[in-house]
Amino acid sequence: ELNETAFTGELISRVQSYIQEHFAEELTLNVLAERFYVSPSYLSRLFKKKTGVNFIDYLTGYRLEKAKEYLTKTSRKVYHISEMIGYENPRYFSRLFKEATGCTPQEYRSRFQREGL
């Protein structure tokens, strides 16, 4: 039992690292499950148990944090940032961003610049 706990903790750590290195790619539970030799349903359950969030929420959250970074530290266009973080569709990205932050990517950038943070 102790070994399994150590193994599952290590597995999820490795999955999280993989997500952080490959967040711009097309990542799905199936892709990750194949990569780490476990079933998608097992990985999904384990990920939620160990992190407290499901895989897609974790991935989306990580991507949006990256988007905030790119919006404030670069002058790249929103559609380019959208691609850089793994979203082909900039309108979908903008909608996700607004749901998460309460403002559009452009508003976020200009608010950030105005406040001189």
Short mmCIF file of N, CA and C in Angstrom, two decimals, residues 15-83:
data_model
loop_
_atom_site.label_atom_id
_atom_site.label_comp_id
_atom_site.label_asym_id
_atom_site.label_seq_id
_atom_site.Cartn_x
_atom_site.Cartn_y
_atom_site.Cartn_z
N VAL A 15 3.42 13.44 -14.58
CA VAL A 15 2.38 13.90 -15.51
C VAL A 15 2.29 15.43 -15.48
N GLN A 16 2.31 16.02 -14.28
CA GLN A 16 2.26 17.48 -14.15
C GLN A 16 3.46 18.13 -14.84
N SER A 17 4.64 17.57 -14.64
CA SER A 17 5.84 18.10 -15.30
C SER A 17 5.69 18.02 -16.81
N TYR A 18 5.17 16.91 -17.27
CA TYR A 18 4.98 16.72 -18.71
C TYR A 18 4.01 17.77 -19.26
N ILE A 19 2.93 18.01 -18.54
CA ILE A 19 1.95 19.02 -18.96
C ILE A 19 2.63 20.39 -19.04
N GLN A 20 3.44 20.71 -18.03
CA GLN A 20 4.09 22.01 -17.99
C GLN A 20 5.11 22.19 -19.12
N GLU A 21 5.70 21.09 -19.57
CA GLU A 21 6.66 21.18 -20.67
C GLU A 21 5.99 21.14 -22.04
N HIS A 22 4.80 20.55 -22.11
CA HIS A 22 4.15 20.31 -23.40
C HIS A 22 2.77 20.96 -23.51
N PHE A 23 2.51 21.98 -22.67
CA PHE A 23 1.17 22.58 -22.61
C PHE A 23 0.69 23.14 -23.94
N ALA A 24 1.62 23.49 -24.84
CA ALA A 24 1.22 24.09 -26.11
C ALA A 24 0.80 23.04 -27.14
N GLU A 25 1.07 21.77 -26.82
CA GLU A 25 0.72 20.70 -27.75
C GLU A 25 -0.71 20.25 -27.50
N GLU A 26 -1.20 19.40 -28.39
CA GLU A 26 -2.53 18.84 -28.19
C GLU A 26 -2.44 17.78 -27.11
N LEU A 27 -2.89 18.14 -25.92
CA LEU A 27 -2.81 17.21 -24.79
C LEU A 27 -4.21 16.73 -24.43
N THR A 28 -4.37 15.43 -24.36
CA THR A 28 -5.62 14.84 -23.90
C THR A 28 -5.28 13.78 -22.87
N LEU A 29 -6.28 13.35 -22.15
CA LEU A 29 -6.07 12.25 -21.20
C LEU A 29 -5.54 11.03 -21.92
N ASN A 30 -6.06 10.76 -23.13
CA ASN A 30 -5.60 9.60 -23.88
C ASN A 30 -4.12 9.69 -24.22
N VAL A 31 -3.69 10.86 -24.65
CA VAL A 31 -2.29 11.07 -24.99
C VAL A 31 -1.42 10.82 -23.76
N LEU A 32 -1.81 11.40 -22.64
CA LEU A 32 -1.03 11.24 -21.40
C LEU A 32 -1.05 9.80 -20.89
N ALA A 33 -2.20 9.17 -20.97
CA ALA A 33 -2.33 7.79 -20.49
C ALA A 33 -1.40 6.89 -21.30
N GLU A 34 -1.38 7.10 -22.61
CA GLU A 34 -0.51 6.30 -23.47
C GLU A 34 0.96 6.57 -23.13
N ARG A 35 1.29 7.82 -22.93
CA ARG A 35 2.65 8.23 -22.62
C ARG A 35 3.15 7.60 -21.32
N PHE A 36 2.26 7.47 -20.35
CA PHE A 36 2.66 6.97 -19.03
C PHE A 36 2.16 5.54 -18.75
N TYR A 37 1.71 4.86 -19.79
CA TYR A 37 1.35 3.43 -19.71
C TYR A 37 0.29 3.12 -18.65
N VAL A 38 -0.74 3.94 -18.58
CA VAL A 38 -1.88 3.66 -17.70
C VAL A 38 -3.16 3.91 -18.50
N SER A 39 -4.29 3.48 -17.97
CA SER A 39 -5.54 3.73 -18.70
C SER A 39 -6.00 5.16 -18.45
N PRO A 40 -6.72 5.74 -19.43
CA PRO A 40 -7.22 7.11 -19.26
C PRO A 40 -8.11 7.27 -18.02
N SER A 41 -8.96 6.29 -17.75
CA SER A 41 -9.86 6.43 -16.60
C SER A 41 -9.08 6.37 -15.28
N TYR A 42 -8.08 5.50 -15.22
CA TYR A 42 -7.23 5.41 -14.04
C TYR A 42 -6.48 6.74 -13.83
N LEU A 43 -5.90 7.25 -14.90
CA LEU A 43 -5.16 8.51 -14.82
C LEU A 43 -6.07 9.65 -14.39
N SER A 44 -7.26 9.70 -14.95
CA SER A 44 -8.22 10.74 -14.62
C SER A 44 -8.56 10.72 -13.13
N ARG A 45 -8.89 9.52 -12.61
CA ARG A 45 -9.22 9.36 -11.19
C ARG A 45 -8.06 9.77 -10.30
N LEU A 46 -6.89 9.26 -10.65
CA LEU A 46 -5.70 9.50 -9.85
C LEU A 46 -5.32 10.99 -9.86
N PHE A 47 -5.41 11.61 -11.02
CA PHE A 47 -5.05 13.02 -11.15
C PHE A 47 -5.94 13.87 -10.24
N LYS A 48 -7.23 13.61 -10.29
CA LYS A 48 -8.19 14.35 -9.47
C LYS A 48 -7.92 14.11 -7.98
N LYS A 49 -7.64 12.86 -7.63
CA LYS A 49 -7.38 12.51 -6.24
C LYS A 49 -6.13 13.21 -5.72
N LYS A 50 -5.08 13.25 -6.52
CA LYS A 50 -3.80 13.80 -6.07
C LYS A 50 -3.72 15.32 -6.15
N THR A 51 -4.42 15.93 -7.12
CA THR A 51 -4.28 17.38 -7.31
C THR A 51 -5.50 18.16 -6.83
N GLY A 52 -6.63 17.48 -6.69
CA GLY A 52 -7.86 18.16 -6.28
C GLY A 52 -8.62 18.78 -7.45
N VAL A 53 -8.04 18.74 -8.64
CA VAL A 53 -8.74 19.25 -9.83
C VAL A 53 -8.67 18.19 -10.93
N ASN A 54 -9.62 18.26 -11.86
CA ASN A 54 -9.52 17.29 -12.94
C ASN A 54 -8.50 17.75 -13.97
N PHE A 55 -8.10 16.82 -14.81
CA PHE A 55 -7.02 17.07 -15.77
C PHE A 55 -7.27 18.29 -16.64
N ILE A 56 -8.47 18.40 -17.21
CA ILE A 56 -8.71 19.49 -18.17
C ILE A 56 -8.69 20.85 -17.46
N ASP A 57 -9.19 20.90 -16.23
CA ASP A 57 -9.15 22.16 -15.47
C ASP A 57 -7.71 22.54 -15.14
N TYR A 58 -6.91 21.54 -14.83
CA TYR A 58 -5.49 21.79 -14.54
C TYR A 58 -4.79 22.34 -15.78
N LEU A 59 -4.99 21.67 -16.91
CA LEU A 59 -4.36 22.08 -18.16
C LEU A 59 -4.80 23.49 -18.56
N THR A 60 -6.09 23.73 -18.49
CA THR A 60 -6.63 25.05 -18.85
C THR A 60 -6.06 26.13 -17.93
N GLY A 61 -6.03 25.85 -16.64
CA GLY A 61 -5.49 26.80 -15.67
C GLY A 61 -4.03 27.11 -15.96
N TYR A 62 -3.27 26.08 -16.26
CA TYR A 62 -1.85 26.28 -16.55
C TYR A 62 -1.68 27.11 -17.81
N ARG A 63 -2.43 26.78 -18.83
CA ARG A 63 -2.36 27.53 -20.10
C ARG A 63 -2.73 29.00 -19.90
N LEU A 64 -3.76 29.25 -19.10
CA LEU A 64 -4.19 30.63 -18.88
C LEU A 64 -3.16 31.42 -18.08
N GLU A 65 -2.48 30.76 -17.15
CA GLU A 65 -1.39 31.44 -16.43
C GLU A 65 -0.29 31.84 -17.41
N LYS A 66 0.03 30.94 -18.34
CA LYS A 66 1.03 31.24 -19.37
C LYS A 66 0.56 32.40 -20.24
N ALA A 67 -0.73 32.40 -20.57
CA ALA A 67 -1.29 33.47 -21.40
C ALA A 67 -1.12 34.82 -20.70
N LYS A 68 -1.40 34.86 -19.40
CA LYS A 68 -1.25 36.10 -18.63
C LYS A 68 0.19 36.59 -18.69
N GLU A 69 1.10 35.64 -18.55
CA GLU A 69 2.52 35.97 -18.62
C GLU A 69 2.87 36.57 -19.99
N TYR A 70 2.44 35.92 -21.05
CA TYR A 70 2.73 36.40 -22.41
C TYR A 70 2.05 37.74 -22.70
N LEU A 71 0.84 37.91 -22.17
CA LEU A 71 0.11 39.17 -22.41
C LEU A 71 0.83 40.35 -21.75
N THR A 72 1.43 40.09 -20.60
CA THR A 72 2.04 41.20 -19.85
C THR A 72 3.52 41.38 -20.17
N LYS A 73 4.19 40.33 -20.65
CA LYS A 73 5.63 40.42 -20.87
C LYS A 73 6.02 40.52 -22.34
N THR A 74 5.04 40.37 -23.24
CA THR A 74 5.34 40.49 -24.67
C THR A 74 4.29 41.39 -25.31
N SER A 75 4.55 41.79 -26.53
CA SER A 75 3.53 42.58 -27.24
C SER A 75 2.92 41.75 -28.37
N ARG A 76 3.05 40.43 -28.25
CA ARG A 76 2.49 39.55 -29.29
C ARG A 76 0.98 39.71 -29.37
N LYS A 77 0.46 39.49 -30.57
CA LYS A 77 -0.99 39.56 -30.79
C LYS A 77 -1.68 38.43 -30.03
N VAL A 78 -2.93 38.67 -29.66
CA VAL A 78 -3.69 37.69 -28.89
C VAL A 78 -3.81 36.37 -29.66
N TYR A 79 -4.04 36.42 -30.97
CA TYR A 79 -4.18 35.17 -31.71
C TYR A 79 -2.87 34.37 -31.69
N HIS A 80 -1.75 35.07 -31.64
CA HIS A 80 -0.46 34.39 -31.59
C HIS A 80 -0.26 33.74 -30.22
N ILE A 81 -0.61 34.46 -29.17
CA ILE A 81 -0.52 33.91 -27.82
C ILE A 81 -1.42 32.69 -27.70
N SER A 82 -2.60 32.78 -28.28
CA SER A 82 -3.54 31.66 -28.29
C SER A 82 -2.87 30.40 -28.86
N GLU A 83 -2.20 30.54 -29.98
CA GLU A 83 -1.48 29.42 -30.59
C GLU A 83 -0.33 28.94 -29.71
#
